[in-house]
Amino acid sequence: MSNAGGMSTVTRYTDMLAGNTVYPGDNSYESIATATGTGSSGVMTFSSIPATYTHLQIRGFTKSTSSGSNWKVQFNGDTGSNYANHYLESNGSTVSAGAELTQTGMNFYAATATSTAASVYAAMVMDILDYTSSNKNKTVRTLSGVDTNGGGNNDFNSGLWYATPAAITSITITLNSGSFDTNSKIALYGIKG
Amino acid sequence: MPTSTYTPIATNTLSSTAASVTFSSIPSTYTDLVLVIVSADSAGAFNQISFRVNGDASTIYSWTSLYGNGTSAASNRESSGSRTYGTIAWNSAQNTTLGTSMSTAHFMNYANTTTNKTILSRSSNSANAVETMVSLYASTSAMSSLVLYSATSARLFAAGSTFTLYGIKAA
């Protein structure tokens, strides 16, 4: 590695969240599982999530086989109207903000529809904070988007699951339309405190 | 069995001002790359951090931004033909003080040879703006090198600026 100004000291950062919180210590970020699209299902589920971490991070790179562009995220199989989310979104010219309350899942812009450029995939980084707590509702933050060379969106979201303060043991991600194509991947990571 | 990841690949701390920073021979053994930049501008002016992948100077880079400046929010976009490099931070520095500007960029699925490359970034500039950006490198080539550029030759990365590249490997 080199740079035009020369290399001097080496600095170790342990920041991995989409925001800016720093978590100290080595081996504090671990890969738990990865789901890959099949081309025939719009659902990916992470189950039996170990309770040995402080936070979770989901990193997605997904495309729908049809017009789907949103993930619906649910915890512990709860399909009730126990979720809410807020969004701040841009499309290259305008900015919009809004809220979706009393939802059956948290809705995040996180996939590319088939109608967009064939090889372009949306990206998502989602942080699920303090997921093992049994006395706090669960808050999520996301950074996501896709640029299609003249189109696309850039999103910044928060989400809430308020049905129960129970620890999260499973996460279900469902496309709002179509299936995850075979190059789609969603990876789950654990961050130790 | 969970496996530890988020591995530092390389860190550059500038000992003098520089117009560019290069990460070469990036291993293909990870799933995503994360670049953390803590920088300042040598001229104390508006700055932009652009990038070029694999030395590719063709017009296949584009980006969409969302930013706020303390008063209002706005969005910009740049598509092919106008530049020959991509951008991960459009409004990254406004003064010469180190630590007033930082950016984190996520190069997703960077080593695959099937899809184009999508980059998510977030920048915080304590002097004037906060920003998120999604960028596209419209190539199916695996990323093996990355060059970061300051906006113009008159606006260099300040000495002391740090650029750290991490690798994340999915299970």
mmCIF file of C-alpha atoms in Angstrom:
data_model
loop_
_atom_site.group_PDB
_atom_site.id
_atom_site.type_symbol
_atom_site.label_atom_id
_atom_site.label_comp_id
_atom_site.label_asym_id
_atom_site.label_seq_id
_atom_site.Cartn_x
_atom_site.Cartn_y
_atom_site.Cartn_z
ATOM 1 C CA MET A 1 0.000 0.000 0.000
ATOM 2 C CA SER A 2 1.229 3.500 -0.717
ATOM 3 C CA ASN A 3 0.116 7.082 -0.939
ATOM 4 C CA ALA A 4 1.388 10.188 -2.559
ATOM 5 C CA GLY A 5 2.281 11.753 0.735
ATOM 6 C CA GLY A 6 4.047 8.733 2.171
ATOM 7 C CA MET A 7 2.987 6.259 4.842
ATOM 8 C CA SER A 8 3.735 6.785 8.478
ATOM 9 C CA THR A 9 1.801 5.415 11.445
ATOM 10 C CA VAL A 10 -0.765 2.637 11.514
ATOM 11 C CA THR A 11 -4.050 3.314 13.248
ATOM 12 C CA ARG A 12 -6.546 0.635 14.195
ATOM 13 C CA TYR A 13 -10.200 1.681 14.060
ATOM 14 C CA THR A 14 -12.915 -0.556 15.376
ATOM 15 C CA ASP A 15 -15.885 1.378 14.057
ATOM 16 C CA MET A 16 -18.111 -0.873 11.961
ATOM 17 C CA LEU A 17 -21.564 0.562 12.368
ATOM 18 C CA ALA A 18 -23.250 2.609 9.689
ATOM 19 C CA GLY A 19 -23.125 5.474 12.164
ATOM 20 C CA ASN A 20 -20.086 6.296 14.175
ATOM 21 C CA THR A 21 -20.042 4.419 17.464
ATOM 22 C CA VAL A 22 -16.716 2.847 18.309
ATOM 23 C CA TYR A 23 -16.525 -0.604 19.853
ATOM 24 C CA PRO A 24 -13.162 -1.464 21.340
ATOM 25 C CA GLY A 25 -11.406 -4.788 21.369
ATOM 26 C CA ASP A 26 -10.171 -7.384 18.916
ATOM 27 C CA ASN A 27 -12.411 -10.028 17.381
ATOM 28 C CA SER A 28 -15.439 -8.000 18.335
ATOM 29 C CA TYR A 29 -17.123 -8.330 14.931
ATOM 30 C CA GLU A 30 -18.140 -11.784 13.788
ATOM 31 C CA SER A 31 -19.925 -13.235 10.805
ATOM 32 C CA ILE A 32 -22.938 -15.264 11.956
ATOM 33 C CA ALA A 33 -24.658 -16.345 8.747
ATOM 34 C CA THR A 34 -25.280 -15.420 5.127
ATOM 35 C CA ALA A 35 -28.409 -15.971 3.068
ATOM 36 C CA THR A 36 -28.266 -16.147 -0.725
ATOM 37 C CA GLY A 37 -31.162 -15.551 -3.095
ATOM 38 C CA THR A 38 -32.663 -18.506 -4.922
ATOM 39 C CA GLY A 39 -34.554 -16.671 -7.623
ATOM 40 C CA SER A 40 -37.775 -18.277 -6.429
ATOM 41 C CA SER A 41 -38.327 -16.849 -2.964
ATOM 42 C CA GLY A 42 -38.726 -13.316 -1.667
ATOM 43 C CA VAL A 43 -38.036 -14.312 1.926
ATOM 44 C CA MET A 44 -34.764 -14.702 3.817
ATOM 45 C CA THR A 45 -34.739 -15.704 7.471
ATOM 46 C CA PHE A 46 -32.033 -15.756 10.104
ATOM 47 C CA SER A 47 -33.134 -17.996 12.966
ATOM 48 C CA SER A 48 -31.582 -19.163 16.237
ATOM 49 C CA ILE A 49 -29.523 -15.992 16.461
ATOM 50 C CA PRO A 50 -27.087 -16.395 19.349
ATOM 51 C CA ALA A 51 -27.494 -14.026 22.298
ATOM 52 C CA THR A 52 -23.750 -13.606 22.736
ATOM 53 C CA TYR A 53 -23.383 -10.209 21.079
ATOM 54 C CA THR A 54 -24.358 -6.659 21.978
ATOM 55 C CA HIS A 55 -25.480 -5.468 18.561
ATOM 56 C CA LEU A 56 -26.229 -6.978 15.178
ATOM 57 C CA GLN A 57 -25.441 -5.674 11.731
ATOM 58 C CA ILE A 58 -27.045 -6.769 8.476
ATOM 59 C CA ARG A 59 -25.298 -6.061 5.196
ATOM 60 C CA GLY A 60 -27.361 -6.602 2.059
ATOM 61 C CA PHE A 61 -26.732 -6.546 -1.673
ATOM 62 C CA THR A 62 -30.024 -7.415 -3.315
ATOM 63 C CA LYS A 63 -32.148 -7.310 -6.428
ATOM 64 C CA SER A 64 -35.714 -8.418 -7.049
ATOM 65 C CA THR A 65 -36.841 -10.654 -9.891
ATOM 66 C CA SER A 66 -39.702 -8.206 -10.491
ATOM 67 C CA SER A 67 -40.610 -4.753 -9.259
ATOM 68 C CA GLY A 68 -39.694 -5.171 -5.603
ATOM 69 C CA SER A 69 -37.590 -2.455 -4.044
ATOM 70 C CA ASN A 70 -38.413 -2.630 -0.332
ATOM 71 C CA TRP A 71 -37.515 -5.025 2.436
ATOM 72 C CA LYS A 72 -40.070 -5.726 5.127
ATOM 73 C CA VAL A 73 -38.167 -6.645 8.283
ATOM 74 C CA GLN A 74 -39.830 -8.592 11.108
ATOM 75 C CA PHE A 75 -38.481 -9.946 14.367
ATOM 76 C CA ASN A 76 -39.231 -13.243 16.119
ATOM 77 C CA GLY A 77 -41.923 -14.087 13.574
ATOM 78 C CA ASP A 78 -44.148 -11.250 14.754
ATOM 79 C CA THR A 79 -46.512 -10.415 11.870
ATOM 80 C CA GLY A 80 -48.681 -8.069 13.928
ATOM 81 C CA SER A 81 -48.975 -4.342 13.419
ATOM 82 C CA ASN A 82 -46.203 -3.666 15.890
ATOM 83 C CA TYR A 83 -43.641 -1.830 13.809
ATOM 84 C CA ALA A 84 -42.896 1.715 12.710
ATOM 85 C CA ASN A 85 -40.267 3.427 10.652
ATOM 86 C CA HIS A 86 -39.167 6.886 9.578
ATOM 87 C CA TYR A 87 -37.313 7.682 6.385
ATOM 88 C CA LEU A 88 -35.265 10.457 4.832
ATOM 89 C CA GLU A 89 -34.869 9.821 1.129
ATOM 90 C CA SER A 90 -33.370 11.498 -1.908
ATOM 91 C CA ASN A 91 -33.564 10.799 -5.631
ATOM 92 C CA GLY A 92 -30.960 13.096 -7.088
ATOM 93 C CA SER A 93 -33.125 16.192 -7.142
ATOM 94 C CA THR A 94 -35.540 16.168 -4.225
ATOM 95 C CA VAL A 95 -35.529 15.094 -0.596
ATOM 96 C CA SER A 96 -38.528 13.572 1.116
ATOM 97 C CA ALA A 97 -39.191 12.466 4.652
ATOM 98 C CA GLY A 98 -42.003 10.534 6.205
ATOM 99 C CA ALA A 99 -43.190 7.981 8.705
ATOM 100 C CA GLU A 100 -44.992 4.661 8.468
ATOM 101 C CA LEU A 101 -46.737 3.763 11.697
ATOM 102 C CA THR A 102 -48.531 0.640 12.910
ATOM 103 C CA GLN A 103 -46.974 -1.514 10.243
ATOM 104 C CA THR A 104 -46.652 -5.293 10.012
ATOM 105 C CA GLY A 105 -42.922 -4.851 9.526
ATOM 106 C CA MET A 106 -40.283 -2.161 9.126
ATOM 107 C CA ASN A 107 -40.128 -1.089 5.493
ATOM 108 C CA PHE A 108 -36.775 -0.103 4.036
ATOM 109 C CA TYR A 109 -35.714 0.765 0.498
ATOM 110 C CA ALA A 110 -33.060 -1.860 -0.098
ATOM 111 C CA ALA A 111 -33.435 -3.719 -3.385
ATOM 112 C CA THR A 112 -33.150 -3.034 -7.086
ATOM 113 C CA ALA A 113 -36.083 -3.859 -9.319
ATOM 114 C CA THR A 114 -35.587 -5.938 -12.453
ATOM 115 C CA SER A 115 -36.575 -2.973 -14.565
ATOM 116 C CA THR A 116 -33.380 -1.167 -13.620
ATOM 117 C CA ALA A 117 -29.923 -1.908 -15.012
ATOM 118 C CA ALA A 118 -29.346 -5.653 -15.063
ATOM 119 C CA SER A 119 -26.146 -5.800 -13.048
ATOM 120 C CA VAL A 120 -26.933 -3.062 -10.532
ATOM 121 C CA TYR A 121 -27.778 -4.076 -6.957
ATOM 122 C CA ALA A 122 -28.990 -2.003 -4.040
ATOM 123 C CA ALA A 123 -26.897 -1.941 -0.894
ATOM 124 C CA MET A 124 -28.044 -1.884 2.709
ATOM 125 C CA VAL A 125 -26.251 -1.573 6.050
ATOM 126 C CA MET A 126 -28.579 -2.050 9.014
ATOM 127 C CA ASP A 127 -27.693 -1.811 12.686
ATOM 128 C CA ILE A 128 -29.889 -3.499 15.289
ATOM 129 C CA LEU A 129 -28.913 -2.146 18.662
ATOM 130 C CA ASP A 130 -29.010 -3.955 22.000
ATOM 131 C CA TYR A 131 -30.932 -6.829 20.434
ATOM 132 C CA THR A 132 -30.725 -9.128 23.485
ATOM 133 C CA SER A 133 -32.213 -6.647 25.941
ATOM 134 C CA SER A 134 -35.361 -7.896 27.628
ATOM 135 C CA ASN A 135 -36.499 -4.491 28.864
ATOM 136 C CA LYS A 136 -36.109 -2.237 25.825
ATOM 137 C CA ASN A 137 -38.003 -2.026 22.585
ATOM 138 C CA LYS A 138 -35.754 -2.615 19.600
ATOM 139 C CA THR A 139 -34.522 0.252 17.448
ATOM 140 C CA VAL A 140 -32.961 -0.127 14.032
ATOM 141 C CA ARG A 141 -31.093 2.299 11.834
ATOM 142 C CA THR A 142 -30.239 1.828 8.179
ATOM 143 C CA LEU A 143 -28.235 3.367 5.394
ATOM 144 C CA SER A 144 -29.249 2.107 1.979
ATOM 145 C CA GLY A 145 -29.500 3.004 -1.665
ATOM 146 C CA VAL A 146 -28.813 2.312 -5.284
ATOM 147 C CA ASP A 147 -27.495 4.452 -8.089
ATOM 148 C CA THR A 148 -28.391 3.361 -11.619
ATOM 149 C CA ASN A 149 -26.498 6.018 -13.549
ATOM 150 C CA GLY A 150 -29.251 8.555 -13.840
ATOM 151 C CA GLY A 151 -31.703 7.024 -11.388
ATOM 152 C CA GLY A 152 -31.882 5.565 -7.945
ATOM 153 C CA ASN A 153 -32.426 6.545 -4.342
ATOM 154 C CA ASN A 154 -30.428 7.205 -1.236
ATOM 155 C CA ASP A 155 -32.134 6.393 2.079
ATOM 156 C CA PHE A 156 -31.556 6.961 5.750
ATOM 157 C CA ASN A 157 -34.039 5.207 8.038
ATOM 158 C CA SER A 158 -34.957 4.356 11.569
ATOM 159 C CA GLY A 159 -37.199 1.497 12.614
ATOM 160 C CA LEU A 160 -38.933 0.330 15.762
ATOM 161 C CA TRP A 161 -40.398 -2.971 16.952
ATOM 162 C CA TYR A 162 -42.571 -2.167 19.951
ATOM 163 C CA ALA A 163 -44.635 -5.318 20.487
ATOM 164 C CA THR A 164 -42.453 -6.547 23.291
ATOM 165 C CA PRO A 165 -39.055 -5.860 24.790
ATOM 166 C CA ALA A 166 -38.099 -9.511 24.199
ATOM 167 C CA ALA A 167 -34.682 -10.384 22.857
ATOM 168 C CA ILE A 168 -34.460 -10.876 19.112
ATOM 169 C CA THR A 169 -33.859 -14.493 18.162
ATOM 170 C CA SER A 170 -34.902 -14.450 14.523
ATOM 171 C CA ILE A 171 -35.103 -11.946 11.676
ATOM 172 C CA THR A 172 -37.277 -12.327 8.596
ATOM 173 C CA ILE A 173 -36.688 -10.161 5.533
ATOM 174 C CA THR A 174 -39.354 -10.170 2.832
ATOM 175 C CA LEU A 175 -39.339 -8.379 -0.511
ATOM 176 C CA ASN A 176 -42.458 -6.343 -1.240
ATOM 177 C CA SER A 177 -42.609 -7.900 -4.690
ATOM 178 C CA GLY A 178 -40.820 -10.739 -6.464
ATOM 179 C CA SER A 179 -38.000 -12.986 -5.334
ATOM 180 C CA PHE A 180 -34.398 -12.330 -4.400
ATOM 181 C CA ASP A 181 -32.344 -13.113 -7.490
ATOM 182 C CA THR A 182 -29.494 -15.596 -7.310
ATOM 183 C CA ASN A 183 -26.776 -12.965 -6.881
ATOM 184 C CA SER A 184 -28.533 -11.394 -3.898
ATOM 185 C CA LYS A 185 -26.873 -11.810 -0.531
ATOM 186 C CA ILE A 186 -27.787 -10.741 2.979
ATOM 187 C CA ALA A 187 -25.201 -11.291 5.697
ATOM 188 C CA LEU A 188 -25.710 -11.134 9.467
ATOM 189 C CA TYR A 189 -22.911 -10.078 11.783
ATOM 190 C CA GLY A 190 -22.602 -9.829 15.551
ATOM 191 C CA ILE A 191 -20.779 -7.068 17.406
ATOM 192 C CA LYS A 192 -19.567 -7.715 20.930
ATOM 193 C CA GLY A 193 -19.678 -5.078 23.607
ATOM 194 C CA MET B 1 -19.832 -21.320 14.015
ATOM 195 C CA PRO B 2 -19.390 -17.530 13.891
ATOM 196 C CA THR B 3 -16.061 -16.372 12.561
ATOM 197 C CA SER B 4 -14.227 -13.176 13.419
ATOM 198 C CA THR B 5 -13.872 -10.677 10.637
ATOM 199 C CA TYR B 6 -13.567 -6.933 9.997
ATOM 200 C CA THR B 7 -9.885 -7.060 9.345
ATOM 201 C CA PRO B 8 -7.714 -3.979 8.830
ATOM 202 C CA ILE B 9 -6.051 -4.306 5.433
ATOM 203 C CA ALA B 10 -4.049 -1.096 5.342
ATOM 204 C CA THR B 11 -3.850 2.357 6.865
ATOM 205 C CA ASN B 12 -2.267 5.434 5.357
ATOM 206 C CA THR B 13 -1.547 8.449 7.494
ATOM 207 C CA LEU B 14 -0.288 11.291 5.378
ATOM 208 C CA SER B 15 3.014 12.727 6.510
ATOM 209 C CA SER B 16 2.594 15.597 4.048
ATOM 210 C CA THR B 17 -0.177 16.977 1.860
ATOM 211 C CA ALA B 18 -1.275 14.706 -0.969
ATOM 212 C CA ALA B 19 -3.519 14.904 -4.004
ATOM 213 C CA SER B 20 -4.258 11.194 -3.931
ATOM 214 C CA VAL B 21 -4.027 8.062 -1.847
ATOM 215 C CA THR B 22 -3.666 4.591 -3.328
ATOM 216 C CA PHE B 23 -4.641 1.170 -2.033
ATOM 217 C CA SER B 24 -3.230 -1.434 -4.384
ATOM 218 C CA SER B 25 -3.212 -5.232 -4.443
ATOM 219 C CA ILE B 26 -6.431 -5.377 -2.461
ATOM 220 C CA PRO B 27 -7.029 -9.043 -1.594
ATOM 221 C CA SER B 28 -10.182 -10.622 -3.013
ATOM 222 C CA THR B 29 -10.787 -12.728 0.075
ATOM 223 C CA TYR B 30 -13.425 -10.525 1.696
ATOM 224 C CA THR B 31 -17.078 -9.843 0.947
ATOM 225 C CA ASP B 32 -17.163 -6.089 1.555
ATOM 226 C CA LEU B 33 -14.613 -3.351 2.046
ATOM 227 C CA VAL B 34 -15.031 -0.498 4.510
ATOM 228 C CA LEU B 35 -12.978 2.646 4.092
ATOM 229 C CA VAL B 36 -12.687 5.076 7.000
ATOM 230 C CA ILE B 37 -11.337 8.548 6.256
ATOM 231 C CA VAL B 38 -10.525 11.230 8.784
ATOM 232 C CA SER B 39 -9.279 14.159 6.788
ATOM 233 C CA ALA B 40 -8.947 17.883 6.334
ATOM 234 C CA ASP B 41 -8.318 20.130 3.382
ATOM 235 C CA SER B 42 -4.933 21.802 2.986
ATOM 236 C CA ALA B 43 -6.537 24.983 1.674
ATOM 237 C CA GLY B 44 -9.416 25.068 4.104
ATOM 238 C CA ALA B 45 -11.887 24.960 1.262
ATOM 239 C CA PHE B 46 -14.764 22.866 0.060
ATOM 240 C CA ASN B 47 -13.451 19.485 -0.856
ATOM 241 C CA GLN B 48 -14.637 16.363 -2.570
ATOM 242 C CA ILE B 49 -13.277 12.846 -2.216
ATOM 243 C CA SER B 50 -13.403 11.001 -5.486
ATOM 244 C CA PHE B 51 -12.200 7.534 -6.362
ATOM 245 C CA ARG B 52 -11.103 5.426 -9.269
ATOM 246 C CA VAL B 53 -11.210 1.637 -9.289
ATOM 247 C CA ASN B 54 -8.551 -0.526 -10.959
ATOM 248 C CA GLY B 55 -7.186 2.538 -12.744
ATOM 249 C CA ASP B 56 -10.375 2.611 -14.804
ATOM 250 C CA ALA B 57 -10.796 6.124 -16.265
ATOM 251 C CA SER B 58 -13.853 5.355 -18.377
ATOM 252 C CA THR B 59 -17.100 7.209 -17.719
ATOM 253 C CA ILE B 60 -18.883 4.453 -15.811
ATOM 254 C CA TYR B 61 -19.124 6.132 -12.415
ATOM 255 C CA SER B 62 -22.201 7.840 -10.992
ATOM 256 C CA TRP B 63 -23.611 8.910 -7.636
ATOM 257 C CA THR B 64 -26.674 10.215 -5.804
ATOM 258 C CA SER B 65 -26.345 12.264 -2.637
ATOM 259 C CA LEU B 66 -28.462 13.399 0.277
ATOM 260 C CA TYR B 67 -27.108 16.170 2.438
ATOM 261 C CA GLY B 68 -27.970 18.847 4.918
ATOM 262 C CA ASN B 69 -26.075 22.022 5.695
ATOM 263 C CA GLY B 70 -27.665 23.124 8.946
ATOM 264 C CA THR B 71 -30.461 25.007 7.213
ATOM 265 C CA SER B 72 -31.864 22.811 4.477
ATOM 266 C CA ALA B 73 -31.633 19.368 2.922
ATOM 267 C CA ALA B 74 -30.969 18.670 -0.732
ATOM 268 C CA SER B 75 -30.013 15.973 -3.180
ATOM 269 C CA ASN B 76 -27.632 15.914 -6.112
ATOM 270 C CA ARG B 77 -26.720 13.433 -8.791
ATOM 271 C CA GLU B 78 -23.955 12.959 -11.283
ATOM 272 C CA SER B 79 -24.054 10.460 -14.114
ATOM 273 C CA SER B 80 -21.635 9.126 -16.690
ATOM 274 C CA GLY B 81 -19.929 11.435 -19.077
ATOM 275 C CA SER B 82 -19.373 14.279 -16.694
ATOM 276 C CA ARG B 83 -16.556 12.743 -14.722
ATOM 277 C CA THR B 84 -14.095 9.940 -15.123
ATOM 278 C CA TYR B 85 -14.083 8.944 -11.475
ATOM 279 C CA GLY B 86 -16.624 8.315 -8.755
ATOM 280 C CA THR B 87 -17.341 10.224 -5.601
ATOM 281 C CA ILE B 88 -17.842 8.996 -2.061
ATOM 282 C CA ALA B 89 -17.905 12.332 -0.278
ATOM 283 C CA TRP B 90 -19.080 15.464 -1.989
ATOM 284 C CA ASN B 91 -18.753 17.911 0.824
ATOM 285 C CA SER B 92 -16.001 16.490 2.934
ATOM 286 C CA ALA B 93 -13.967 19.349 4.325
ATOM 287 C CA GLN B 94 -14.210 23.044 4.933
ATOM 288 C CA ASN B 95 -11.190 23.812 7.034
ATOM 289 C CA THR B 96 -7.684 22.683 7.765
ATOM 290 C CA THR B 97 -8.290 21.245 11.223
ATOM 291 C CA LEU B 98 -7.874 17.488 11.362
ATOM 292 C CA GLY B 99 -10.821 15.652 12.785
ATOM 293 C CA THR B 100 -13.439 18.058 11.509
ATOM 294 C CA SER B 101 -14.299 15.786 8.623
ATOM 295 C CA MET B 102 -14.780 12.055 8.459
ATOM 296 C CA SER B 103 -16.236 9.639 5.954
ATOM 297 C CA THR B 104 -17.063 5.948 5.982
ATOM 298 C CA ALA B 105 -17.593 4.146 2.672
ATOM 299 C CA HIS B 106 -18.884 0.601 2.207
ATOM 300 C CA PHE B 107 -17.771 -1.088 -1.036
ATOM 301 C CA MET B 108 -20.295 -3.894 -1.231
ATOM 302 C CA ASN B 109 -19.547 -7.254 -2.836
ATOM 303 C CA TYR B 110 -16.398 -5.695 -4.281
ATOM 304 C CA ALA B 111 -14.671 -8.857 -5.470
ATOM 305 C CA ASN B 112 -17.499 -10.455 -7.402
ATOM 306 C CA THR B 113 -17.295 -10.586 -11.193
ATOM 307 C CA THR B 114 -21.039 -10.768 -11.895
ATOM 308 C CA THR B 115 -22.475 -7.507 -10.663
ATOM 309 C CA ASN B 116 -21.686 -3.810 -10.805
ATOM 310 C CA LYS B 117 -20.299 -2.299 -7.620
ATOM 311 C CA THR B 118 -22.492 -0.238 -5.287
ATOM 312 C CA ILE B 119 -20.870 1.954 -2.668
ATOM 313 C CA LEU B 120 -22.651 3.453 0.351
ATOM 314 C CA SER B 121 -20.976 6.299 2.160
ATOM 315 C CA ARG B 122 -21.669 8.668 4.960
ATOM 316 C CA SER B 123 -19.719 11.858 5.635
ATOM 317 C CA SER B 124 -19.759 14.258 8.533
ATOM 318 C CA ASN B 125 -18.215 17.675 8.276
ATOM 319 C CA SER B 126 -18.473 19.647 11.471
ATOM 320 C CA ALA B 127 -17.931 22.901 9.608
ATOM 321 C CA ASN B 128 -20.838 22.795 7.216
ATOM 322 C CA ALA B 129 -22.593 19.567 6.284
ATOM 323 C CA VAL B 130 -23.688 15.997 6.866
ATOM 324 C CA GLU B 131 -24.188 13.706 3.898
ATOM 325 C CA THR B 132 -24.966 10.231 2.672
ATOM 326 C CA MET B 133 -24.178 9.064 -0.819
ATOM 327 C CA VAL B 134 -24.723 6.000 -2.959
ATOM 328 C CA SER B 135 -22.255 5.522 -5.772
ATOM 329 C CA LEU B 136 -21.979 3.123 -8.684
ATOM 330 C CA TYR B 137 -18.963 1.703 -10.441
ATOM 331 C CA ALA B 138 -20.695 0.122 -13.432
ATOM 332 C CA SER B 139 -18.247 -2.681 -14.006
ATOM 333 C CA THR B 140 -18.318 -6.386 -13.244
ATOM 334 C CA SER B 141 -14.579 -6.448 -12.656
ATOM 335 C CA ALA B 142 -13.385 -7.325 -9.183
ATOM 336 C CA MET B 143 -11.887 -4.369 -7.351
ATOM 337 C CA SER B 144 -8.167 -4.845 -6.855
ATOM 338 C CA SER B 145 -7.015 -1.272 -6.449
ATOM 339 C CA LEU B 146 -8.523 1.976 -5.283
ATOM 340 C CA VAL B 147 -7.222 5.518 -5.693
ATOM 341 C CA LEU B 148 -8.761 8.368 -3.727
ATOM 342 C CA TYR B 149 -8.498 11.900 -5.084
ATOM 343 C CA SER B 150 -8.881 15.300 -3.553
ATOM 344 C CA ALA B 151 -11.026 17.695 -5.569
ATOM 345 C CA THR B 152 -8.385 19.757 -7.292
ATOM 346 C CA SER B 153 -4.649 20.175 -7.219
ATOM 347 C CA ALA B 154 -5.137 23.305 -5.141
ATOM 348 C CA ARG B 155 -7.072 21.414 -2.493
ATOM 349 C CA LEU B 156 -4.957 18.617 -1.161
ATOM 350 C CA PHE B 157 -5.571 16.152 1.610
ATOM 351 C CA ALA B 158 -3.950 17.701 4.660
ATOM 352 C CA ALA B 159 -0.981 16.126 6.384
ATOM 353 C CA GLY B 160 -2.182 13.863 9.168
ATOM 354 C CA SER B 161 -5.257 12.715 7.272
ATOM 355 C CA THR B 162 -5.850 8.995 7.769
ATOM 356 C CA PHE B 163 -7.276 6.452 5.342
ATOM 357 C CA THR B 164 -7.984 2.963 6.663
ATOM 358 C CA LEU B 165 -9.280 0.067 4.613
ATOM 359 C CA TYR B 166 -10.961 -2.923 6.268
ATOM 360 C CA GLY B 167 -12.186 -6.219 4.908
ATOM 361 C CA ILE B 168 -15.348 -7.987 6.049
ATOM 362 C CA LYS B 169 -15.911 -11.613 5.179
ATOM 363 C CA ALA B 170 -19.369 -13.129 5.340
ATOM 364 C CA ALA B 171 -19.887 -16.676 6.553
#
